[in-house]
Coordinates of C-alpha atoms in Angstrom, one line a residue:
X257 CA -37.2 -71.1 -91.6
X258 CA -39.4 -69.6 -88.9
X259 CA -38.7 -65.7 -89.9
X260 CA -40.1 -62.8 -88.7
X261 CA -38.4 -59.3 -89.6
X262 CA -39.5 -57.8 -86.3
X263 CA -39.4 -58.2 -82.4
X264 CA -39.4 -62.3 -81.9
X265 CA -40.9 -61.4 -78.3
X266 CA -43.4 -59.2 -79.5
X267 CA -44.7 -61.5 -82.0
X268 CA -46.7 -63.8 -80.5
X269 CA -48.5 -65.5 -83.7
X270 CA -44.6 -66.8 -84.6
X271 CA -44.1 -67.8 -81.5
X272 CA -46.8 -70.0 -81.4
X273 CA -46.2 -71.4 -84.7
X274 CA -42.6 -72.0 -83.5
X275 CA -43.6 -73.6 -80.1
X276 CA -46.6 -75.5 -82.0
X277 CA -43.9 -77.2 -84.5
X278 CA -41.5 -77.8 -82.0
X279 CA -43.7 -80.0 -80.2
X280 CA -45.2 -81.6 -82.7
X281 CA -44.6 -85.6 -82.6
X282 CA -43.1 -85.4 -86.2
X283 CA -39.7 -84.7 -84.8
X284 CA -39.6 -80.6 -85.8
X285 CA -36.6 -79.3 -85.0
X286 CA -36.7 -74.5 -85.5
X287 CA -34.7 -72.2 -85.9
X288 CA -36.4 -69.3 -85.3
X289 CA -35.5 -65.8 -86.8
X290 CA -35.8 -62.3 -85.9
X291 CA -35.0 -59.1 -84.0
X292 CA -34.1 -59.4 -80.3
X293 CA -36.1 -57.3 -77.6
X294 CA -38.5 -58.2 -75.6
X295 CA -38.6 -61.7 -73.5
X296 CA -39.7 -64.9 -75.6
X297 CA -43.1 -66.7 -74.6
X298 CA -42.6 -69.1 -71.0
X299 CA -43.6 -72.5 -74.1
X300 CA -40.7 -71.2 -76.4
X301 CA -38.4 -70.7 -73.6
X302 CA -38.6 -74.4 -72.4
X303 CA -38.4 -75.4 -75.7
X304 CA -34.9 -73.5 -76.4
X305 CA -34.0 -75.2 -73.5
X306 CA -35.1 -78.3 -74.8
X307 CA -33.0 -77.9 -77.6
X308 CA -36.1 -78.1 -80.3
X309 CA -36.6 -74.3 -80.8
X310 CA -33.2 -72.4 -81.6
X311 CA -32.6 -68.6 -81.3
X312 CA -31.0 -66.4 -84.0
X313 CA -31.3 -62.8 -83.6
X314 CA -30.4 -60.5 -86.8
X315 CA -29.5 -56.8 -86.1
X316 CA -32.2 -54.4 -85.3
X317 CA -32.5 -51.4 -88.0
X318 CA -32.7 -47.7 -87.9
X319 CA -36.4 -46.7 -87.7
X320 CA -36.9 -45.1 -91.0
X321 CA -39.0 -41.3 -90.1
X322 CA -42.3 -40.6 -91.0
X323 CA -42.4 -38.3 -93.9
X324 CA -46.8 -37.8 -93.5
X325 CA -49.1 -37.6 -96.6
X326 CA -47.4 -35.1 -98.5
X327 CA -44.0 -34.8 -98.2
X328 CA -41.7 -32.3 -100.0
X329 CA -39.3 -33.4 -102.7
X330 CA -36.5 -33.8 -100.4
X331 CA -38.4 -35.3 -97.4
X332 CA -39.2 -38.2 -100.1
X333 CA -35.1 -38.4 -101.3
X334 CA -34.3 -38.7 -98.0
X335 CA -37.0 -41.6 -97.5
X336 CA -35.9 -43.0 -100.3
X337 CA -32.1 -43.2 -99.6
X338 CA -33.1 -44.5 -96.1
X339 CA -35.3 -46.8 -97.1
X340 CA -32.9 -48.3 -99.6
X341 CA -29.6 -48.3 -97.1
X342 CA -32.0 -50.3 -94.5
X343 CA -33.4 -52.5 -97.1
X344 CA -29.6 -53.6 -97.8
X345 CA -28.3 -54.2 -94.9
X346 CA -31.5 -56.6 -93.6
X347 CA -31.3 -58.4 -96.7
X348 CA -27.2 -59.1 -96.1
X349 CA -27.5 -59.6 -92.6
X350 CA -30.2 -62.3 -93.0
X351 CA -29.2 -63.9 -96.2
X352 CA -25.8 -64.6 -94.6
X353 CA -27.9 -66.3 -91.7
X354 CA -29.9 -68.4 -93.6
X355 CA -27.6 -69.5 -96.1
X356 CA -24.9 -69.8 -94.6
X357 CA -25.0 -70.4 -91.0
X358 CA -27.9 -72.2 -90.5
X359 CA -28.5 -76.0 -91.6
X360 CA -31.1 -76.4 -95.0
X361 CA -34.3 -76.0 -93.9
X362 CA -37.7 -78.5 -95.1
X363 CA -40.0 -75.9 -95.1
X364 CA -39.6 -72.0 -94.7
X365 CA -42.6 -70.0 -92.4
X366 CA -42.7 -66.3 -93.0
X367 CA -44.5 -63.9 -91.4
X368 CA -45.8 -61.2 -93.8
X369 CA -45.9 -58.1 -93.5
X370 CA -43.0 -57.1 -93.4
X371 CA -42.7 -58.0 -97.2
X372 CA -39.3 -56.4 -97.8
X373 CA -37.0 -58.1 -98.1
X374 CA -38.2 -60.6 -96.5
X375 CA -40.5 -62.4 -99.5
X376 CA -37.4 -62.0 -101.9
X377 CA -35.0 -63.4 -99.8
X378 CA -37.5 -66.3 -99.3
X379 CA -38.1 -66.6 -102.1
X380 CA -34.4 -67.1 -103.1
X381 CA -33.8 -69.6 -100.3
X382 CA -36.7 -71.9 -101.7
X383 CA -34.8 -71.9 -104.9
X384 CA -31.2 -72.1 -103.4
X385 CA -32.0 -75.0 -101.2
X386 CA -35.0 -77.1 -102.7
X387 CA -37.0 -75.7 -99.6
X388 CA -40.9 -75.9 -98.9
X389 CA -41.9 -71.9 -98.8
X390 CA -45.2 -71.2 -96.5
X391 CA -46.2 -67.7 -96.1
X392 CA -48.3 -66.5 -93.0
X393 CA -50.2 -63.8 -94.2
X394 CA -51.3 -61.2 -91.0
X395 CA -51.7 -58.1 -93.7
X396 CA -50.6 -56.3 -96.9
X397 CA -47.2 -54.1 -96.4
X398 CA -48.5 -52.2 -99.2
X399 CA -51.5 -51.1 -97.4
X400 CA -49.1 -50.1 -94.4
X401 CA -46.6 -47.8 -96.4
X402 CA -50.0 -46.0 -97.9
X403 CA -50.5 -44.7 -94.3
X404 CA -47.3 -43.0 -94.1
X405 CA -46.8 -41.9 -97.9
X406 CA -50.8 -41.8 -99.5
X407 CA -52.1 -44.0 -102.1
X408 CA -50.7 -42.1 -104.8
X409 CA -47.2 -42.3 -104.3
X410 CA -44.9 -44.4 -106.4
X411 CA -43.2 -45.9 -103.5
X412 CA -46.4 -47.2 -102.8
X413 CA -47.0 -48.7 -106.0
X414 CA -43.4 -50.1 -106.4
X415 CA -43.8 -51.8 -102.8
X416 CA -47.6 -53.3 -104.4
X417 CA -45.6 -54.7 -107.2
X418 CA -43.4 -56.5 -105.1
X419 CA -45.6 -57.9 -102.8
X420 CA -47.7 -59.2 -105.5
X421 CA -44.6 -60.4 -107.9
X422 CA -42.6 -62.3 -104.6
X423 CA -45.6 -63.3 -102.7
X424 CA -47.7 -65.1 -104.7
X425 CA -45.7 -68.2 -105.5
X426 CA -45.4 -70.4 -102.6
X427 CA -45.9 -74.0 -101.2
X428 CA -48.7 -72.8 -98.6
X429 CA -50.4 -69.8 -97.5
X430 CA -51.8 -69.4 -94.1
X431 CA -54.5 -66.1 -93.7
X432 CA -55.4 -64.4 -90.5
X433 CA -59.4 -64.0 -91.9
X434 CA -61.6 -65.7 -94.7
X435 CA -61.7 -62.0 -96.5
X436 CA -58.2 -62.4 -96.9
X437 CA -58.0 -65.5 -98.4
X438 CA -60.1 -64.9 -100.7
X439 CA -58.6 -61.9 -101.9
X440 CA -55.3 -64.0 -102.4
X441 CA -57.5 -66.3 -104.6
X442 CA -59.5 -64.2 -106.4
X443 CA -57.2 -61.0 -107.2
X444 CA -53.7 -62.5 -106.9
X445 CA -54.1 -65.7 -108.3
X446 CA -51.8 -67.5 -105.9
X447 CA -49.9 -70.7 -106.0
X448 CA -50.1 -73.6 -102.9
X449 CA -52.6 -74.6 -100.7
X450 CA -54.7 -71.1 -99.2
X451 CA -55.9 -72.4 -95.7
X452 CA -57.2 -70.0 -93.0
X453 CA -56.1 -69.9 -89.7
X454 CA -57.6 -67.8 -87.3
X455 CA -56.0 -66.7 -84.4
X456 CA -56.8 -68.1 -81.6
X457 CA -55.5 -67.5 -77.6
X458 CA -53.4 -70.0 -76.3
X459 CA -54.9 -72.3 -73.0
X460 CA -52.7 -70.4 -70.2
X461 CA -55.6 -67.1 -71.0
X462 CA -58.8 -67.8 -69.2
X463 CA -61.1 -65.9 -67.0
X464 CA -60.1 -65.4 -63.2
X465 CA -61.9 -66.5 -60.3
X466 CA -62.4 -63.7 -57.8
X467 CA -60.2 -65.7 -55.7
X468 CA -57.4 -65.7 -58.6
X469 CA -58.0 -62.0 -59.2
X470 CA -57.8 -61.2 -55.7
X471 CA -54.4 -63.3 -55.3
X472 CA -52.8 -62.3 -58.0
X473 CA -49.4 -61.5 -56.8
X474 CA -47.6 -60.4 -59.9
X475 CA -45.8 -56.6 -59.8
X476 CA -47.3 -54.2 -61.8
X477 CA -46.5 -50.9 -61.3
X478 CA -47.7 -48.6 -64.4
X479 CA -47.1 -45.6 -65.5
X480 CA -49.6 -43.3 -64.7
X481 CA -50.3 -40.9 -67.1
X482 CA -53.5 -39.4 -65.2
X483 CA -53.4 -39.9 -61.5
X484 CA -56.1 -37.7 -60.6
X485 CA -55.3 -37.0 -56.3
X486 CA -59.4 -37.6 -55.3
X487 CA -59.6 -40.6 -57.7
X488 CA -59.7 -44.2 -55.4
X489 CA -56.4 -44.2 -52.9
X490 CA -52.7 -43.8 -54.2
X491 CA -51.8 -46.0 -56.5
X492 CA -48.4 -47.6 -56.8
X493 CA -48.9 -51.5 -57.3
X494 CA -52.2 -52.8 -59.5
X495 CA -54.0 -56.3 -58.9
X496 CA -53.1 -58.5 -56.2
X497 CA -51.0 -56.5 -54.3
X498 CA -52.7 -53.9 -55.2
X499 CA -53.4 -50.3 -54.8
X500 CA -54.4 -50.2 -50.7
X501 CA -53.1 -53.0 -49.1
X502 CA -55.0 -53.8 -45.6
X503 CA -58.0 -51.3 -44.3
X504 CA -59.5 -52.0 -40.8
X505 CA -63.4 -51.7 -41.9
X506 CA -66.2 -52.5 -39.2
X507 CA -68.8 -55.1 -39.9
X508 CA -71.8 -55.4 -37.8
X509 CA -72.7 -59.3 -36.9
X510 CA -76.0 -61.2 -38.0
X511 CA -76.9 -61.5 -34.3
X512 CA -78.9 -58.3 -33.6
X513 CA -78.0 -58.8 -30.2
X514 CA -74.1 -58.4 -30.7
X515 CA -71.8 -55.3 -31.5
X516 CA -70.3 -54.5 -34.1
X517 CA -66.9 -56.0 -34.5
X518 CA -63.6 -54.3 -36.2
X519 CA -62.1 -57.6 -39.3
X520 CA -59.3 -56.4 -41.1
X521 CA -59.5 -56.5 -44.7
X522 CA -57.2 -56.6 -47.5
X523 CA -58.7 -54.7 -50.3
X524 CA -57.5 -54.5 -54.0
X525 CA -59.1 -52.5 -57.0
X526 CA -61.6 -55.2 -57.9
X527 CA -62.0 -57.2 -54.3
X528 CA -61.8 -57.7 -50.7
X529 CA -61.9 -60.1 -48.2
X530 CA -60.8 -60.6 -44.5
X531 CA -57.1 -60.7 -44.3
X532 CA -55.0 -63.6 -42.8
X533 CA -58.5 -66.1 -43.4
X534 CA -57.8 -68.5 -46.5
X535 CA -60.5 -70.2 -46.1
X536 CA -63.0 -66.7 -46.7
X537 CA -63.9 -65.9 -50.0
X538 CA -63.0 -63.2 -52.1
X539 CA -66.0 -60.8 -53.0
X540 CA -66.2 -57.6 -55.1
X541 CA -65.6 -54.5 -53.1
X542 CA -68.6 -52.2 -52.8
X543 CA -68.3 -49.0 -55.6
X544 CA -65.4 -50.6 -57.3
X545 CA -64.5 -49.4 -60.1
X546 CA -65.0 -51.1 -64.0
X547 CA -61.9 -51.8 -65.0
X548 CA -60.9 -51.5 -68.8
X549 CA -58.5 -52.4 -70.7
X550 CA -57.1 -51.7 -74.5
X551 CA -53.5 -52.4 -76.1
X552 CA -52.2 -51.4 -78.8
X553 CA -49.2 -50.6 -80.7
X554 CA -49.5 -46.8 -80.7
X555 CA -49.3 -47.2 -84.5
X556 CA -51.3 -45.1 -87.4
X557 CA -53.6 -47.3 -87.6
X558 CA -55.5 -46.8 -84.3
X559 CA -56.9 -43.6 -83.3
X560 CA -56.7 -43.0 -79.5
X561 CA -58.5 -40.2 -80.0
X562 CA -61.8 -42.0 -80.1
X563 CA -61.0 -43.8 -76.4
X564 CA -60.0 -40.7 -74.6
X565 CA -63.0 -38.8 -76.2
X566 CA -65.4 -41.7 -75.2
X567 CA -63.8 -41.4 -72.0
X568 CA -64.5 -37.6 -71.8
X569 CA -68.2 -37.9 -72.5
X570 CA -68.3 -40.7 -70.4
X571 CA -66.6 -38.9 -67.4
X572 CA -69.3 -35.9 -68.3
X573 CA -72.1 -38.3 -67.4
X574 CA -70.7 -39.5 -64.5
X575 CA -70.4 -35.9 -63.1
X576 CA -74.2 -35.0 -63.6
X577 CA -74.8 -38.4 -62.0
X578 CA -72.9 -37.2 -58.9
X579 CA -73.8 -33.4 -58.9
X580 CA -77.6 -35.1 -59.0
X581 CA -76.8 -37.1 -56.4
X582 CA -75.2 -33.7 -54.4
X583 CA -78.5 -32.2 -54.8
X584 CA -80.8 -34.6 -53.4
X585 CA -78.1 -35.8 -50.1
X586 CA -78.5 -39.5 -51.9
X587 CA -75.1 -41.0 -52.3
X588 CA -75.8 -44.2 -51.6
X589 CA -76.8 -45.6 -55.0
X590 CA -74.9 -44.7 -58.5
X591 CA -75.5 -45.8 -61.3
X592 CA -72.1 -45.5 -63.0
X593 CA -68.6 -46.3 -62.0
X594 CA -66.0 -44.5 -62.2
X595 CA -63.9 -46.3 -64.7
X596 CA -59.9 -47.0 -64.6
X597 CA -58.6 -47.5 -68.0
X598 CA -55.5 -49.0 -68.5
X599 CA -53.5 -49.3 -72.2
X600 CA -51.2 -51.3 -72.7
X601 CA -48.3 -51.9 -75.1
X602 CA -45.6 -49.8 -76.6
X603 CA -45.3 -47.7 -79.9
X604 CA -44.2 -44.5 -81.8
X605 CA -47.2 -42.7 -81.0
X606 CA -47.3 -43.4 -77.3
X607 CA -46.0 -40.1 -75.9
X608 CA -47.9 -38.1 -78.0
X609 CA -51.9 -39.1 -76.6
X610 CA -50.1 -39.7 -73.3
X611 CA -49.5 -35.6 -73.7
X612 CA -53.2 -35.4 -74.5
X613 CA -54.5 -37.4 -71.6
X614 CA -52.6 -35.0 -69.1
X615 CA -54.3 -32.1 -70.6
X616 CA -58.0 -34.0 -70.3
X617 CA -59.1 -33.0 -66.4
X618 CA -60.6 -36.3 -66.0
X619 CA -62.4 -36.9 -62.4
X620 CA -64.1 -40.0 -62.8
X621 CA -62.0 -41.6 -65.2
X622 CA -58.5 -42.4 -64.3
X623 CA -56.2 -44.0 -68.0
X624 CA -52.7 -45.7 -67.2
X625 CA -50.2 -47.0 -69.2
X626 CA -48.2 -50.1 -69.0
X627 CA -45.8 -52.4 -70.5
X628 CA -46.8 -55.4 -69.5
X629 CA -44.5 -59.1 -69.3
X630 CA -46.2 -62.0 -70.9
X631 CA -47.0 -63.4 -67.6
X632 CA -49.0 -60.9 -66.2
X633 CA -51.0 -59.9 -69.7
X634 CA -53.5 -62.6 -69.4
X635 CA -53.6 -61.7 -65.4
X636 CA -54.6 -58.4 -66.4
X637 CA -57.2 -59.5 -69.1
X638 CA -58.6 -62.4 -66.6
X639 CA -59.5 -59.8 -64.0
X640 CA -61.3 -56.9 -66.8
X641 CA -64.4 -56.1 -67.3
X642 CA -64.1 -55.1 -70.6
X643 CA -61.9 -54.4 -73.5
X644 CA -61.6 -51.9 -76.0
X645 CA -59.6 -52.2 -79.5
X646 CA -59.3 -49.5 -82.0
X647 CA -57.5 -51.2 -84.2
X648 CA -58.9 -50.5 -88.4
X649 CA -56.6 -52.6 -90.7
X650 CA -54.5 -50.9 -93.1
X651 CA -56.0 -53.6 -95.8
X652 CA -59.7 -54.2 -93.8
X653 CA -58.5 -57.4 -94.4
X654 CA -56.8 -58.5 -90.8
X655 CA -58.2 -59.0 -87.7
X656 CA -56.9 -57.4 -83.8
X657 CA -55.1 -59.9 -81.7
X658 CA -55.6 -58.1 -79.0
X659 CA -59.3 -59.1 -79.3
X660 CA -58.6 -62.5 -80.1
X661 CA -56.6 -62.8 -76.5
X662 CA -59.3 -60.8 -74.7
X663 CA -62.0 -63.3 -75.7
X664 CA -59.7 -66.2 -74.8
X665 CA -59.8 -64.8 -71.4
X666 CA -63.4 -64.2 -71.5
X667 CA -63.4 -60.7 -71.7
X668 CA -66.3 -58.7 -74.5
X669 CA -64.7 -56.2 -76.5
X670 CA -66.2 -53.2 -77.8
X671 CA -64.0 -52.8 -80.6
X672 CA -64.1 -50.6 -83.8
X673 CA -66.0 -51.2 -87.2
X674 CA -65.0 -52.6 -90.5
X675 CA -65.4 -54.6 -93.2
X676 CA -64.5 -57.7 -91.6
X677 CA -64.3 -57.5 -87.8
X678 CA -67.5 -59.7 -88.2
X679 CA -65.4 -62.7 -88.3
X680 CA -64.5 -62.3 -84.9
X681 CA -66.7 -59.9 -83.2
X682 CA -70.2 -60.4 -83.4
X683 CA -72.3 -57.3 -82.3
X684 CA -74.0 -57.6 -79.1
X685 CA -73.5 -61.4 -79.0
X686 CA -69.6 -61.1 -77.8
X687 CA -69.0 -57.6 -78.0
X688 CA -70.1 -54.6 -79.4
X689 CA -69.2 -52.6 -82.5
X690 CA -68.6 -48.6 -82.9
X691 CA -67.4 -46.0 -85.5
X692 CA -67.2 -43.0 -83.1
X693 CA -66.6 -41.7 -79.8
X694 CA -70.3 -40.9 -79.3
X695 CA -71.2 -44.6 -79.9
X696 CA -68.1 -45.8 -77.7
X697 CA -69.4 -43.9 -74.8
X698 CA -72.6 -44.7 -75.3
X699 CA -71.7 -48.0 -75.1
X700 CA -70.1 -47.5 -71.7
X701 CA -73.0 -46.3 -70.1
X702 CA -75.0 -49.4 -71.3
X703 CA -72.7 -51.7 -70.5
X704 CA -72.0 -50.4 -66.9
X705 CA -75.2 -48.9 -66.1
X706 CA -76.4 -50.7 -62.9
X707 CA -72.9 -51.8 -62.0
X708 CA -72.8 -51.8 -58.4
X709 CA -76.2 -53.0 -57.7
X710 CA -75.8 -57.0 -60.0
X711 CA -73.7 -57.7 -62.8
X712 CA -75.2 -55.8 -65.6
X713 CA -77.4 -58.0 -67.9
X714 CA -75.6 -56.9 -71.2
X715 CA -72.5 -56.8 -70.1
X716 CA -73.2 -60.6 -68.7
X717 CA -74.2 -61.4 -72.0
X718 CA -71.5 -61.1 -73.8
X719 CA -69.4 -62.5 -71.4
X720 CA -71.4 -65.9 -72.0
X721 CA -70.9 -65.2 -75.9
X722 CA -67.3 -65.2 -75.4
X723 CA -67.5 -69.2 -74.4
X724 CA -67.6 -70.3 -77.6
X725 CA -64.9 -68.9 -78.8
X726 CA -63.2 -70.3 -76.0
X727 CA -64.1 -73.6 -76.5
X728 CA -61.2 -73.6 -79.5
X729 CA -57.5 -73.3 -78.5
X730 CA -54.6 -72.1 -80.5
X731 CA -53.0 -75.4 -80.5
X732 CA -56.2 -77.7 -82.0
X733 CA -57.0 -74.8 -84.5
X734 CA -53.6 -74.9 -85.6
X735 CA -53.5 -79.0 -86.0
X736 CA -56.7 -78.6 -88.3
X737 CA -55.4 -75.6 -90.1
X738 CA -52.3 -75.8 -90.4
X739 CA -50.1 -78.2 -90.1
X740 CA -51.0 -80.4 -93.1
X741 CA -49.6 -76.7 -95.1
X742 CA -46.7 -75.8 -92.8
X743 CA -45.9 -79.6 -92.8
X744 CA -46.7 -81.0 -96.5
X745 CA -47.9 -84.5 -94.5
X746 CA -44.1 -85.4 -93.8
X747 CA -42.7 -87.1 -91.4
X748 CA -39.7 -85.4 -89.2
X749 CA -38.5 -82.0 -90.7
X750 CA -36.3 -79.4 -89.5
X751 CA -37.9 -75.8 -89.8
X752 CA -35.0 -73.3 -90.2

């Protein structure tokens, strides 16, 4: 049973653990559980149309409300009571799926967190119907609920207990990092097979050619949650169709002896090149901007606040670069670009720094936000400079998989510190590491410093340390990793 208690198109580990099964030459047949919402991956949608990945959708929940640190007595009755009502009608709604509705399953893949009810009710199946259990471990639930309701609170603990009790018996475990296995083996003394699998960006998210970016014809119209008026041109469509459409620019002709002639271009945020010539090359236009990009969930454990007061200090240096450049009549050279940020992704927090950006006066940073379709994600990434993930684990023991797809598309993150972001991001070899907003923008203005002139040496870099990370896919990383656990070295199974 391929179960995830949460958004099957927004999920994008399950779905690859789905689609990798499903083609697999043993014969896998899935059934593949969860919440309805966004569209499924483009490989999981020909395989439901194959007929080797099936599609059952259980009933999306009431949200349960955020009660902070310290909530009264009644604010944590009323958390309680919710949290108890939704807990019962998941676990009825999917138990009657999976044991009665679907056909028994060989081996049952989970995706934890969420834990409840999910490990219970797996763990019941396993007994039920004499099935292989295999847990994928991306975090601790525990370590989730402490953000909302503290360390201290007795909902906390109760929540630790059961994780523990109904997670640590199982066929197989599969861990996003090293750090978390070995906290399975050392301090929960867990049953099965503990393998690591790292995630890893599937083979459709690659860098783009200047030609690619510039041809990128994919919509993409976000919402902009700063247009500054004097910022670039007016934009309503980003990438290939980009923001200006065609500008008639005059070019003066190697020949010293000929005029200048007028060539129409068509200019995006990133390139140009002459329009209607498909033989011309694309090239980047002159004082482009860097483009940057972060997503996120807009959940508790990522502080915004650190990107939009990086951007701040970093729009504050740009405007002493051009006040200096005011004063001495020399615009022709900057050392800085102006910078377009755009976040993607969607998430209870969203609205609130989207309120904060609008009160920033930004002038040479412009931040957008976007929902993006899982076509046009990897564009995106393919045409950055650089990405940005704030992301600090609930547990420190999980990694960002935003990261992970921007270094599959070649793009150096800077992304924030902690105990084991070293497993993925190595400091200044692929990407850079911060702790605060002074560091991040500090980081900026090495990165980009230089930018117009040659691509900056840094920033080059740790483009090249990206490769190598590259040179692994999801689909051989899981064949090594996983499948001997998921799998148990049988022959044709059917994964419910």
């Amino acid at each position: 049973m391929v179960v995830v208690l949460g958004d099957i198109g927004r999920s994008p580990r399950i779905q690859y653990h789905a689609a990798s099964l499903a083609a697999n030459p043993a014969g896998c047949v899935v059934d593949l559980v969860g919440y309805p919402g966004a569209p499924v991956l483009p490989a999981v949608r020909d395989l439901v149309a194959r007929g080797r990945i099936r599609l059952h959708h259980v009933p999306v929940p009431a949200k349960l409300p955020a009660v902070g640190t310290r909530p009264s007595a009644l604010g944590r009755v009323v958390y309680m009571v919710k949290a108890v009502l939704r807990v019962v009608r998941q676990m009825l709604g999917l138990a009657w799926l999976v044991l009665f509705e679907l056909p028994k399953p060989d081996c049952i893949l989970i995706q934890n967190p969420p834990a409840i009810p999910t490990l219970f009710l797996a763990q019941l199946v396993r007994w039920l119907r004499f099935s292989r259990l295999v847990i994928d471990w991306h975090n601790f639930g525990y370590t989730i609920m402490e953000l909302n309701l503290g360390k201290r609170s007795s909902l906390v603990g109760v929540a630790r207990w059961y994780e523990r009790t109904f997670g640590r018996d199982a066929e197989g475990h599969l861990c996003v990092t090293s750090a978390m296995a070995r906290e399975l083996k050392e301090n929960w003394g867990v049953s099965g097979e503990v393998a690591v699998l790292h995630d890893r960006a599937p083979q459709h998210f690659k860098r783009l050619s200047l030609d690619e970016a510039h041809e990128v014809r994919e919509n993409f119209t976000p919402h902009q949650a700063f247009p500054h008026p004097s910022f670039l041109h007016t934009t309503t469509k980003f990438l290939g169709k980009l923001v200006f459409g065609t500008a008639t620019v005059e070019y003066a002709t190697a020949s010293p002896t000929s005029t200048t002639s007028a060539t129409t271009i068509a200019t995006t945020l990133l390139t140009h090149k002459p329009a209607g010539d498909a033989a011309a090359a694309a090239a980047y236009r002159p004082r482009r901007p860097a483009l940057v990009v972060s997503s996120t969930s807009w959940t508790e454990d990522e502080d915004f606040s650190l990107l939009l007061s990086a951007a701040v200090q970093y729009d504050a240096r740009v405007e002493v670069e051009a006040d200096v450049a005011a004063a001495t009549a020399d615009d022709g050279h900057r050392r800085l670009p102006e910078l377009v940020i755009v976040i993607t992704g969607k998430g209870p927090l969203r609205d609130r720094y989207v309120r904060q950006v609008s009160r920033l006066g930004l002038r040479h940073c412009r931040i957008l936000t976007a929902w993006l379709e899982n076509e046009d994600y990897p564009k995106l990434l393919g045409c950055a400079d650089l990405g940005v993930s704030l992301h600090t684990s609930s547990s420190g023991l999980d990694l960002p998989m935003k990261v992970v797809d921007m270094m599959g598309c070649g793009l150096p993150a800077c992304a924030v510190g902690y105990p084991c972001i070293d497993e993925l991001v190595q400091h200044r070899q692929n990407g850079m590491v911060f702790s605060t907003a002074e560091e991040l923008a500090s980081q900026f203005v090495e990165l980009f410093t230089d930018f117009d002139d040659a691509p900056p040496r840094l920033l080059n870099s740790l483009r090249e340390g990206t490769r190598r990370f590259q040179g692994q896919r999801w689909q051989e990383n899981w064949e090594r990793s996983a499948r001997r656990v998921i799998l148990g070295g049988g022959g044709g199974v059917r994964v419910a």
